[in-house]
């Protein structure tokens, strides 16, 4: 009797172990995104310095999937799709400006416009997911307060935007400027906070509902923020374009024949004879 009882208990134990193994093998493994990544940069930054400073391999950023090299002008885009494990959770843009350095909240998209590998415009779209009107106004004030504390000077400020009249004067996608600031030690450099109505924007990397898919008709009103650094009163873009064209002529004999971004990463110090740049030395 004892023998059969022992065999029964052993069989029961083996069965229980088998069930646990099957459960363990078939249960869903949660997808964990990589940590949020900080990108530190500034206007007139060079692509080579940017990649080195932020520990980013430049090679994948210089060519298409088919191996074709990107041209010497265009954009560098950093996208963190929600729920994609190979992407970071988001990107934090840190604008490097000495005592006036400002750090933004995390977002899913950072874009850098460049000419000859020198940055002419920098923008971040945030937060990680679209939010209600009340929340986007709170976040806009927090970002604006951050620029104030960093020493940036207000040139435009509109904290009393109303949801009922939002975007009445805009064409296409609805937006409103919350404010604009000048860099504290350079009045030619500017940052703007623009609130955008998410429901009228092209599908982006945020969820809900699903990245890249159209919004359902009953989707609630949601908003995102674009913070953009540019230089409307400086020579950054003009100098970068002039430098780009000079290298095109030197290499290919035609300023309308593009060179490559890779050439500027490999040799960002190239200058034509007699170059006298005020910003790009």
PDB file of C-alpha atoms in Angstrom:
ATOM      1  CA  UNK A   1       0.000   0.000   0.000  1.00  0.00           C
ATOM      2  CA  UNK A   2       2.778   2.338   0.926  1.00  0.00           C
ATOM      3  CA  UNK A   3       4.573   1.450  -2.325  1.00  0.00           C
ATOM      4  CA  UNK A   4       1.553   2.348  -4.499  1.00  0.00           C
ATOM      5  CA  UNK A   5       0.972   5.543  -2.538  1.00  0.00           C
ATOM      6  CA  UNK A   6       4.587   6.531  -3.153  1.00  0.00           C
ATOM      7  CA  UNK A   7       4.272   5.866  -6.887  1.00  0.00           C
ATOM      8  CA  UNK A   8       1.054   7.890  -6.984  1.00  0.00           C
ATOM      9  CA  UNK A   9       2.672  10.863  -5.250  1.00  0.00           C
ATOM     10  CA  UNK A  10       5.703  10.626  -7.547  1.00  0.00           C
ATOM     11  CA  UNK A  11       3.464  10.610 -10.631  1.00  0.00           C
ATOM     12  CA  UNK A  12       1.541  13.589  -9.244  1.00  0.00           C
ATOM     13  CA  UNK A  13       4.775  15.482  -8.628  1.00  0.00           C
ATOM     14  CA  UNK A  14       6.078  14.732 -12.137  1.00  0.00           C
ATOM     15  CA  UNK A  15       2.777  15.895 -13.635  1.00  0.00           C
ATOM     16  CA  UNK A  16       2.871  19.107 -11.620  1.00  0.00           C
ATOM     17  CA  UNK A  17       6.449  19.802 -12.748  1.00  0.00           C
ATOM     18  CA  UNK A  18       5.437  19.193 -16.375  1.00  0.00           C
ATOM     19  CA  UNK A  19       2.538  21.639 -16.071  1.00  0.00           C
ATOM     20  CA  UNK A  20       4.821  24.281 -14.575  1.00  0.00           C
ATOM     21  CA  UNK A  21       7.385  23.783 -17.355  1.00  0.00           C
ATOM     22  CA  UNK A  22       4.734  24.152 -20.069  1.00  0.00           C
ATOM     23  CA  UNK A  23       3.399  27.288 -18.366  1.00  0.00           C
ATOM     24  CA  UNK A  24       6.878  28.763 -18.096  1.00  0.00           C
ATOM     25  CA  UNK A  25       7.693  28.023 -21.746  1.00  0.00           C
ATOM     26  CA  UNK A  26       4.444  29.444 -23.109  1.00  0.00           C
ATOM     27  CA  UNK A  27       3.799  32.440 -20.887  1.00  0.00           C
ATOM     28  CA  UNK A  28       4.228  35.896 -22.398  1.00  0.00           C
ATOM     29  CA  UNK A  29       7.553  37.540 -21.737  1.00  0.00           C
ATOM     30  CA  UNK A  30       7.015  41.274 -21.131  1.00  0.00           C
ATOM     31  CA  UNK A  31       8.673  43.573 -23.664  1.00  0.00           C
ATOM     32  CA  UNK A  32      10.979  46.001 -21.908  1.00  0.00           C
ATOM     33  CA  UNK A  33      12.115  49.100 -23.796  1.00  0.00           C
ATOM     34  CA  UNK A  34      15.649  50.374 -23.515  1.00  0.00           C
ATOM     35  CA  UNK A  35      16.252  53.357 -21.201  1.00  0.00           C
ATOM     36  CA  UNK A  36      15.562  56.913 -22.293  1.00  0.00           C
ATOM     37  CA  UNK A  37      18.485  58.393 -24.262  1.00  0.00           C
ATOM     38  CA  UNK A  38      19.797  61.948 -23.820  1.00  0.00           C
ATOM     39  CA  UNK A  39      20.997  63.817 -26.918  1.00  0.00           C
ATOM     40  CA  UNK A  40      23.254  66.778 -26.146  1.00  0.00           C
ATOM     41  CA  UNK A  41      23.801  69.308 -28.925  1.00  0.00           C
ATOM     42  CA  UNK A  42      23.513  72.952 -30.010  1.00  0.00           C
ATOM     43  CA  UNK A  43      23.121  75.078 -33.128  1.00  0.00           C
ATOM     44  CA  UNK A  44      26.244  75.091 -35.346  1.00  0.00           C
ATOM     45  CA  UNK A  45      27.275  71.783 -33.763  1.00  0.00           C
ATOM     46  CA  UNK A  46      29.080  69.471 -36.170  1.00  0.00           C
ATOM     47  CA  UNK A  47      27.750  66.002 -36.902  1.00  0.00           C
ATOM     48  CA  UNK A  48      31.123  64.483 -36.015  1.00  0.00           C
ATOM     49  CA  UNK A  49      31.231  66.153 -32.580  1.00  0.00           C
ATOM     50  CA  UNK A  50      27.572  65.310 -31.968  1.00  0.00           C
ATOM     51  CA  UNK A  51      28.022  61.603 -32.639  1.00  0.00           C
ATOM     52  CA  UNK A  52      31.183  61.445 -30.522  1.00  0.00           C
ATOM     53  CA  UNK A  53      29.664  63.386 -27.615  1.00  0.00           C
ATOM     54  CA  UNK A  54      26.572  61.182 -27.503  1.00  0.00           C
ATOM     55  CA  UNK A  55      28.370  57.860 -28.107  1.00  0.00           C
ATOM     56  CA  UNK A  56      26.461  57.173 -31.338  1.00  0.00           C
ATOM     57  CA  UNK A  57      27.924  55.148 -34.181  1.00  0.00           C
ATOM     58  CA  UNK A  58      27.726  57.520 -37.189  1.00  0.00           C
ATOM     59  CA  UNK A  59      28.028  54.788 -39.822  1.00  0.00           C
ATOM     60  CA  UNK A  60      24.315  53.799 -39.949  1.00  0.00           C
ATOM     61  CA  UNK A  61      23.397  57.501 -40.112  1.00  0.00           C
ATOM     62  CA  UNK A  62      25.435  58.181 -43.244  1.00  0.00           C
ATOM     63  CA  UNK A  63      23.765  55.744 -45.645  1.00  0.00           C
ATOM     64  CA  UNK A  64      20.432  54.229 -46.571  1.00  0.00           C
ATOM     65  CA  UNK A  65      19.489  50.596 -45.991  1.00  0.00           C
ATOM     66  CA  UNK A  66      20.580  49.901 -49.567  1.00  0.00           C
ATOM     67  CA  UNK A  67      24.019  51.400 -48.884  1.00  0.00           C
ATOM     68  CA  UNK A  68      23.548  54.684 -50.745  1.00  0.00           C
ATOM     69  CA  UNK A  69      25.318  57.571 -48.990  1.00  0.00           C
ATOM     70  CA  UNK A  70      23.202  60.459 -47.728  1.00  0.00           C
ATOM     71  CA  UNK A  71      23.862  63.855 -49.276  1.00  0.00           C
ATOM     72  CA  UNK A  72      25.618  66.789 -47.607  1.00  0.00           C
ATOM     73  CA  UNK A  73      22.341  68.392 -46.547  1.00  0.00           C
ATOM     74  CA  UNK A  74      19.144  67.059 -44.979  1.00  0.00           C
ATOM     75  CA  UNK A  75      18.020  65.831 -41.580  1.00  0.00           C
ATOM     76  CA  UNK A  76      19.108  63.464 -38.846  1.00  0.00           C
ATOM     77  CA  UNK A  77      16.028  61.918 -37.242  1.00  0.00           C
ATOM     78  CA  UNK A  78      15.880  60.077 -33.918  1.00  0.00           C
ATOM     79  CA  UNK A  79      12.581  58.252 -33.377  1.00  0.00           C
ATOM     80  CA  UNK A  80      11.527  56.143 -30.394  1.00  0.00           C
ATOM     81  CA  UNK A  81       8.452  54.164 -31.396  1.00  0.00           C
ATOM     82  CA  UNK A  82       6.231  53.190 -28.495  1.00  0.00           C
ATOM     83  CA  UNK A  83       6.354  49.477 -27.746  1.00  0.00           C
ATOM     84  CA  UNK A  84       9.287  48.723 -30.041  1.00  0.00           C
ATOM     85  CA  UNK A  85      11.929  46.989 -27.875  1.00  0.00           C
ATOM     86  CA  UNK A  86      14.858  47.923 -30.119  1.00  0.00           C
ATOM     87  CA  UNK A  87      14.077  51.631 -29.647  1.00  0.00           C
ATOM     88  CA  UNK A  88      14.775  53.639 -26.487  1.00  0.00           C
ATOM     89  CA  UNK A  89      11.833  54.640 -24.322  1.00  0.00           C
ATOM     90  CA  UNK A  90      12.299  58.203 -25.568  1.00  0.00           C
ATOM     91  CA  UNK A  91      14.798  60.962 -26.311  1.00  0.00           C
ATOM     92  CA  UNK A  92      15.700  63.821 -23.974  1.00  0.00           C
ATOM     93  CA  UNK A  93      17.091  66.830 -25.830  1.00  0.00           C
ATOM     94  CA  UNK A  94      19.721  68.794 -23.909  1.00  0.00           C
ATOM     95  CA  UNK A  95      20.633  72.108 -25.523  1.00  0.00           C
ATOM     96  CA  UNK A  96      24.255  72.825 -24.663  1.00  0.00           C
ATOM     97  CA  UNK A  97      24.915  76.530 -24.061  1.00  0.00           C
ATOM     98  CA  UNK A  98      27.245  76.964 -21.076  1.00  0.00           C
ATOM     99  CA  UNK A  99      25.401  78.531 -18.139  1.00  0.00           C
ATOM    100  CA  UNK A 100      22.287  78.745 -20.331  1.00  0.00           C
ATOM    101  CA  UNK A 101      22.046  74.996 -20.970  1.00  0.00           C
ATOM    102  CA  UNK A 102      18.427  73.773 -21.007  1.00  0.00           C
ATOM    103  CA  UNK A 103      17.096  70.216 -20.817  1.00  0.00           C
ATOM    104  CA  UNK A 104      13.691  69.216 -22.200  1.00  0.00           C
ATOM    105  CA  UNK A 105      11.335  66.457 -21.053  1.00  0.00           C
ATOM    106  CA  UNK A 106      11.481  63.153 -22.912  1.00  0.00           C
ATOM    107  CA  UNK A 107       9.811  62.881 -26.302  1.00  0.00           C
ATOM    108  CA  UNK A 108       9.604  60.367 -29.114  1.00  0.00           C
ATOM    109  CA  UNK A 109      11.117  62.398 -31.950  1.00  0.00           C
ATOM    110  CA  UNK A 110      14.179  64.632 -32.276  1.00  0.00           C
ATOM    111  CA  UNK A 111      15.109  66.135 -35.638  1.00  0.00           C
ATOM    112  CA  UNK A 112      18.283  67.951 -36.633  1.00  0.00           C
ATOM    113  CA  UNK A 113      18.531  69.868 -39.922  1.00  0.00           C
ATOM    114  CA  UNK A 114      22.053  70.202 -41.274  1.00  0.00           C
ATOM    115  CA  UNK A 115      24.063  71.732 -44.092  1.00  0.00           C
ATOM    116  CA  UNK A 116      27.552  70.318 -44.620  1.00  0.00           C
ATOM    117  CA  UNK A 117      27.173  68.411 -41.359  1.00  0.00           C
ATOM    118  CA  UNK A 118      26.623  71.594 -39.305  1.00  0.00           C
ATOM    119  CA  UNK A 119      23.331  71.878 -37.411  1.00  0.00           C
ATOM    120  CA  UNK A 120      21.035  74.717 -38.496  1.00  0.00           C
ATOM    121  CA  UNK A 121      17.771  73.724 -36.763  1.00  0.00           C
ATOM    122  CA  UNK A 122      17.066  71.374 -33.844  1.00  0.00           C
ATOM    123  CA  UNK A 123      13.620  70.275 -32.671  1.00  0.00           C
ATOM    124  CA  UNK A 124      12.010  67.875 -30.217  1.00  0.00           C
ATOM    125  CA  UNK A 125       8.402  66.651 -30.265  1.00  0.00           C
ATOM    126  CA  UNK A 126       7.106  65.708 -26.829  1.00  0.00           C
ATOM    127  CA  UNK A 127       5.913  64.304 -24.435  1.00  0.00           C
ATOM    128  CA  UNK A 128       6.118  60.544 -24.927  1.00  0.00           C
ATOM    129  CA  UNK A 129       2.400  60.320 -25.718  1.00  0.00           C
ATOM    130  CA  UNK A 130      -0.190  62.964 -26.653  1.00  0.00           C
ATOM    131  CA  UNK A 131      -1.971  64.580 -23.712  1.00  0.00           C
ATOM    132  CA  UNK A 132      -5.109  66.549 -22.903  1.00  0.00           C
ATOM    133  CA  UNK A 133      -5.322  70.314 -23.376  1.00  0.00           C
ATOM    134  CA  UNK A 134      -4.991  70.936 -19.640  1.00  0.00           C
ATOM    135  CA  UNK A 135      -1.880  68.774 -19.415  1.00  0.00           C
ATOM    136  CA  UNK A 136      -0.223  70.278 -22.486  1.00  0.00           C
ATOM    137  CA  UNK A 137      -0.647  73.770 -21.046  1.00  0.00           C
ATOM    138  CA  UNK A 138       0.912  72.672 -17.742  1.00  0.00           C
ATOM    139  CA  UNK A 139       3.844  71.079 -19.568  1.00  0.00           C
ATOM    140  CA  UNK A 140       4.334  74.147 -21.789  1.00  0.00           C
ATOM    141  CA  UNK A 141       4.554  76.371 -18.706  1.00  0.00           C
ATOM    142  CA  UNK A 142       7.074  74.013 -17.115  1.00  0.00           C
ATOM    143  CA  UNK A 143       9.276  74.062 -20.228  1.00  0.00           C
ATOM    144  CA  UNK A 144       8.979  77.846 -20.477  1.00  0.00           C
ATOM    145  CA  UNK A 145       9.903  78.210 -16.802  1.00  0.00           C
ATOM    146  CA  UNK A 146      12.977  76.091 -17.523  1.00  0.00           C
ATOM    147  CA  UNK A 147      14.132  78.535 -20.204  1.00  0.00           C
ATOM    148  CA  UNK A 148      13.492  81.461 -17.846  1.00  0.00           C
ATOM    149  CA  UNK A 149      15.588  79.853 -15.113  1.00  0.00           C
ATOM    150  CA  UNK A 150      18.370  79.067 -17.600  1.00  0.00           C
ATOM    151  CA  UNK A 151      18.607  82.764 -18.472  1.00  0.00           C
ATOM    152  CA  UNK A 152      16.862  82.792 -21.846  1.00  0.00           C
ATOM    153  CA  UNK A 153      14.964  86.028 -22.601  1.00  0.00           C
ATOM    154  CA  UNK A 154      11.267  85.981 -23.454  1.00  0.00           C
ATOM    155  CA  UNK A 155      10.241  87.691 -26.683  1.00  0.00           C
ATOM    156  CA  UNK A 156       6.731  86.243 -26.930  1.00  0.00           C
ATOM    157  CA  UNK A 157       4.549  84.605 -24.283  1.00  0.00           C
ATOM    158  CA  UNK A 158       0.960  83.390 -24.545  1.00  0.00           C
ATOM    159  CA  UNK A 159      -0.001  81.342 -21.473  1.00  0.00           C
ATOM    160  CA  UNK A 160      -3.729  82.113 -21.831  1.00  0.00           C
ATOM    161  CA  UNK A 161      -4.447  79.976 -24.923  1.00  0.00           C
ATOM    162  CA  UNK A 162      -8.053  78.690 -24.888  1.00  0.00           C
ATOM    163  CA  UNK A 163      -9.106  75.284 -26.147  1.00  0.00           C
ATOM    164  CA  UNK A 164     -12.299  76.712 -27.662  1.00  0.00           C
ATOM    165  CA  UNK A 165     -10.369  79.005 -30.026  1.00  0.00           C
ATOM    166  CA  UNK A 166      -7.253  76.854 -30.444  1.00  0.00           C
ATOM    167  CA  UNK A 167      -5.691  77.105 -33.894  1.00  0.00           C
ATOM    168  CA  UNK A 168      -8.372  79.362 -35.385  1.00  0.00           C
ATOM    169  CA  UNK A 169      -5.818  81.335 -37.395  1.00  0.00           C
ATOM    170  CA  UNK A 170      -3.718  78.341 -38.489  1.00  0.00           C
ATOM    171  CA  UNK A 171      -3.953  76.633 -41.858  1.00  0.00           C
ATOM    172  CA  UNK A 172      -4.017  72.849 -42.121  1.00  0.00           C
ATOM    173  CA  UNK A 173      -3.011  71.214 -38.850  1.00  0.00           C
ATOM    174  CA  UNK A 174      -4.009  73.337 -35.856  1.00  0.00           C
ATOM    175  CA  UNK A 175      -1.283  74.896 -33.722  1.00  0.00           C
ATOM    176  CA  UNK A 176      -0.546  77.822 -31.407  1.00  0.00           C
ATOM    177  CA  UNK A 177       2.736  79.363 -30.293  1.00  0.00           C
ATOM    178  CA  UNK A 178       2.992  79.284 -26.516  1.00  0.00           C
ATOM    179  CA  UNK A 179       6.162  81.378 -26.425  1.00  0.00           C
ATOM    180  CA  UNK A 180       9.541  82.294 -27.887  1.00  0.00           C
ATOM    181  CA  UNK A 181      12.867  83.016 -26.164  1.00  0.00           C
ATOM    182  CA  UNK A 182      16.288  84.338 -27.196  1.00  0.00           C
ATOM    183  CA  UNK A 183      19.424  82.544 -26.061  1.00  0.00           C
ATOM    184  CA  UNK A 184      20.787  84.519 -23.119  1.00  0.00           C
ATOM    185  CA  UNK A 185      24.263  85.044 -24.527  1.00  0.00           C
ATOM    186  CA  UNK A 186      23.329  85.291 -28.207  1.00  0.00           C
ATOM    187  CA  UNK A 187      20.206  87.236 -29.274  1.00  0.00           C
ATOM    188  CA  UNK A 188      20.460  85.751 -32.777  1.00  0.00           C
ATOM    189  CA  UNK A 189      19.585  82.261 -31.522  1.00  0.00           C
ATOM    190  CA  UNK A 190      15.987  81.450 -30.651  1.00  0.00           C
ATOM    191  CA  UNK A 191      13.796  78.728 -29.200  1.00  0.00           C
ATOM    192  CA  UNK A 192      10.037  78.443 -29.646  1.00  0.00           C
ATOM    193  CA  UNK A 193       7.357  76.339 -27.959  1.00  0.00           C
ATOM    194  CA  UNK A 194       4.565  75.377 -30.336  1.00  0.00           C
ATOM    195  CA  UNK A 195       1.505  73.428 -29.198  1.00  0.00           C
ATOM    196  CA  UNK A 196       0.035  71.184 -31.897  1.00  0.00           C
ATOM    197  CA  UNK A 197      -3.372  69.541 -32.130  1.00  0.00           C
ATOM    198  CA  UNK A 198      -2.437  65.870 -32.358  1.00  0.00           C
ATOM    199  CA  UNK A 199      -5.678  64.736 -34.005  1.00  0.00           C
ATOM    200  CA  UNK A 200      -4.914  66.630 -37.243  1.00  0.00           C
ATOM    201  CA  UNK A 201      -1.250  65.598 -37.477  1.00  0.00           C
ATOM    202  CA  UNK A 202       0.132  62.737 -39.592  1.00  0.00           C
ATOM    203  CA  UNK A 203       0.434  59.461 -37.676  1.00  0.00           C
ATOM    204  CA  UNK A 204       3.498  59.503 -35.448  1.00  0.00           C
ATOM    205  CA  UNK A 205       5.498  57.227 -33.149  1.00  0.00           C
ATOM    206  CA  UNK A 206       3.237  57.650 -30.106  1.00  0.00           C
ATOM    207  CA  UNK A 207       0.415  55.467 -28.881  1.00  0.00           C
ATOM    208  CA  UNK A 208      -2.490  55.136 -28.448  1.00  0.00           C
ATOM    209  CA  UNK A 209      -3.819  53.688 -30.603  1.00  0.00           C
ATOM    210  CA  UNK A 210      -0.972  52.106 -32.613  1.00  0.00           C
ATOM    211  CA  UNK A 211       2.162  53.789 -34.018  1.00  0.00           C
ATOM    212  CA  UNK A 212       1.645  54.776 -37.644  1.00  0.00           C
ATOM    213  CA  UNK A 213      -2.074  53.947 -37.746  1.00  0.00           C
ATOM    214  CA  UNK A 214      -4.927  56.443 -38.302  1.00  0.00           C
ATOM    215  CA  UNK A 215      -6.830  57.667 -35.270  1.00  0.00           C
ATOM    216  CA  UNK A 216     -10.356  56.357 -34.660  1.00  0.00           C
ATOM    217  CA  UNK A 217     -13.195  58.841 -35.154  1.00  0.00           C
ATOM    218  CA  UNK A 218     -14.004  58.915 -31.449  1.00  0.00           C
ATOM    219  CA  UNK A 219     -10.403  59.624 -30.391  1.00  0.00           C
ATOM    220  CA  UNK A 220     -10.380  62.361 -27.706  1.00  0.00           C
ATOM    221  CA  UNK A 221      -8.742  65.749 -28.278  1.00  0.00           C
ATOM    222  CA  UNK A 222      -5.016  65.381 -27.709  1.00  0.00           C
ATOM    223  CA  UNK A 223      -2.005  67.662 -28.059  1.00  0.00           C
ATOM    224  CA  UNK A 224       1.777  67.532 -28.400  1.00  0.00           C
ATOM    225  CA  UNK A 225       4.537  70.143 -28.180  1.00  0.00           C
ATOM    226  CA  UNK A 226       7.291  70.962 -30.641  1.00  0.00           C
ATOM    227  CA  UNK A 227      10.258  72.800 -29.162  1.00  0.00           C
ATOM    228  CA  UNK A 228      12.444  74.230 -31.927  1.00  0.00           C
ATOM    229  CA  UNK A 229      15.860  75.873 -31.773  1.00  0.00           C
ATOM    230  CA  UNK A 230      16.745  77.984 -34.811  1.00  0.00           C
ATOM    231  CA  UNK A 231      18.735  81.058 -35.806  1.00  0.00           C
ATOM    232  CA  UNK A 232      16.640  83.550 -37.794  1.00  0.00           C
ATOM    233  CA  UNK A 233      19.028  86.404 -37.025  1.00  0.00           C
ATOM    234  CA  UNK A 234      22.372  84.669 -37.458  1.00  0.00           C
ATOM    235  CA  UNK A 235      24.623  83.487 -40.273  1.00  0.00           C
ATOM    236  CA  UNK A 236      24.689  79.801 -39.309  1.00  0.00           C
ATOM    237  CA  UNK A 237      22.657  78.508 -42.249  1.00  0.00           C
ATOM    238  CA  UNK A 238      24.201  80.940 -44.744  1.00  0.00           C
ATOM    239  CA  UNK A 239      27.737  80.007 -43.682  1.00  0.00           C
ATOM    240  CA  UNK A 240      27.005  76.278 -43.679  1.00  0.00           C
ATOM    241  CA  UNK A 241      25.460  76.500 -47.156  1.00  0.00           C
ATOM    242  CA  UNK A 242      28.388  78.529 -48.477  1.00  0.00           C
ATOM    243  CA  UNK A 243      30.820  75.990 -47.031  1.00  0.00           C
ATOM    244  CA  UNK A 244      28.830  73.104 -48.477  1.00  0.00           C
ATOM    245  CA  UNK A 245      28.835  74.646 -51.971  1.00  0.00           C
ATOM    246  CA  UNK A 246      32.562  75.425 -51.807  1.00  0.00           C
ATOM    247  CA  UNK A 247      33.364  71.776 -51.123  1.00  0.00           C
ATOM    248  CA  UNK A 248      31.046  70.639 -53.896  1.00  0.00           C
ATOM    249  CA  UNK A 249      32.941  72.836 -56.351  1.00  0.00           C
ATOM    250  CA  UNK A 250      36.313  71.656 -55.026  1.00  0.00           C
ATOM    251  CA  UNK A 251      35.361  67.978 -55.290  1.00  0.00           C
ATOM    252  CA  UNK A 252      33.036  67.817 -58.286  1.00  0.00           C
ATOM    253  CA  UNK A 253      33.365  71.180 -59.991  1.00  0.00           C
ATOM    254  CA  UNK A 254      29.661  72.012 -59.557  1.00  0.00           C
ATOM    255  CA  UNK A 255      27.935  73.581 -56.551  1.00  0.00           C
ATOM    256  CA  UNK A 256      24.677  71.890 -57.579  1.00  0.00           C
ATOM    257  CA  UNK A 257      26.221  68.412 -57.421  1.00  0.00           C
ATOM    258  CA  UNK A 258      25.850  67.151 -53.821  1.00  0.00           C
ATOM    259  CA  UNK A 259      28.701  65.713 -51.822  1.00  0.00           C
ATOM    260  CA  UNK A 260      28.009  63.383 -48.871  1.00  0.00           C
ATOM    261  CA  UNK A 261      27.362  63.736 -45.160  1.00  0.00           C
ATOM    262  CA  UNK A 262      30.043  61.101 -44.610  1.00  0.00           C
ATOM    263  CA  UNK A 263      32.689  63.367 -46.152  1.00  0.00           C
ATOM    264  CA  UNK A 264      31.888  66.034 -43.537  1.00  0.00           C
ATOM    265  CA  UNK A 265      31.992  63.522 -40.689  1.00  0.00           C
ATOM    266  CA  UNK A 266      35.314  62.144 -41.909  1.00  0.00           C
ATOM    267  CA  UNK A 267      36.809  65.620 -42.380  1.00  0.00           C
ATOM    268  CA  UNK A 268      34.709  68.360 -40.729  1.00  0.00           C
ATOM    269  CA  UNK A 269      37.675  70.767 -40.682  1.00  0.00           C
ATOM    270  CA  UNK A 270      37.771  71.162 -44.476  1.00  0.00           C
ATOM    271  CA  UNK A 271      37.693  74.832 -45.482  1.00  0.00           C
ATOM    272  CA  UNK A 272      38.261  76.579 -48.816  1.00  0.00           C
ATOM    273  CA  UNK A 273      41.240  78.883 -49.158  1.00  0.00           C
ATOM    274  CA  UNK A 274      40.547  82.278 -47.609  1.00  0.00           C
ATOM    275  CA  UNK A 275      37.550  81.085 -45.549  1.00  0.00           C
ATOM    276  CA  UNK A 276      36.460  83.724 -43.000  1.00  0.00           C
ATOM    277  CA  UNK A 277      33.472  82.279 -41.205  1.00  0.00           C
ATOM    278  CA  UNK A 278      32.100  84.186 -38.223  1.00  0.00           C
ATOM    279  CA  UNK A 279      30.403  81.165 -36.654  1.00  0.00           C
ATOM    280  CA  UNK A 280      31.849  78.151 -38.446  1.00  0.00           C
ATOM    281  CA  UNK A 281      35.548  78.905 -38.103  1.00  0.00           C
TER     282      UNK A 281
END
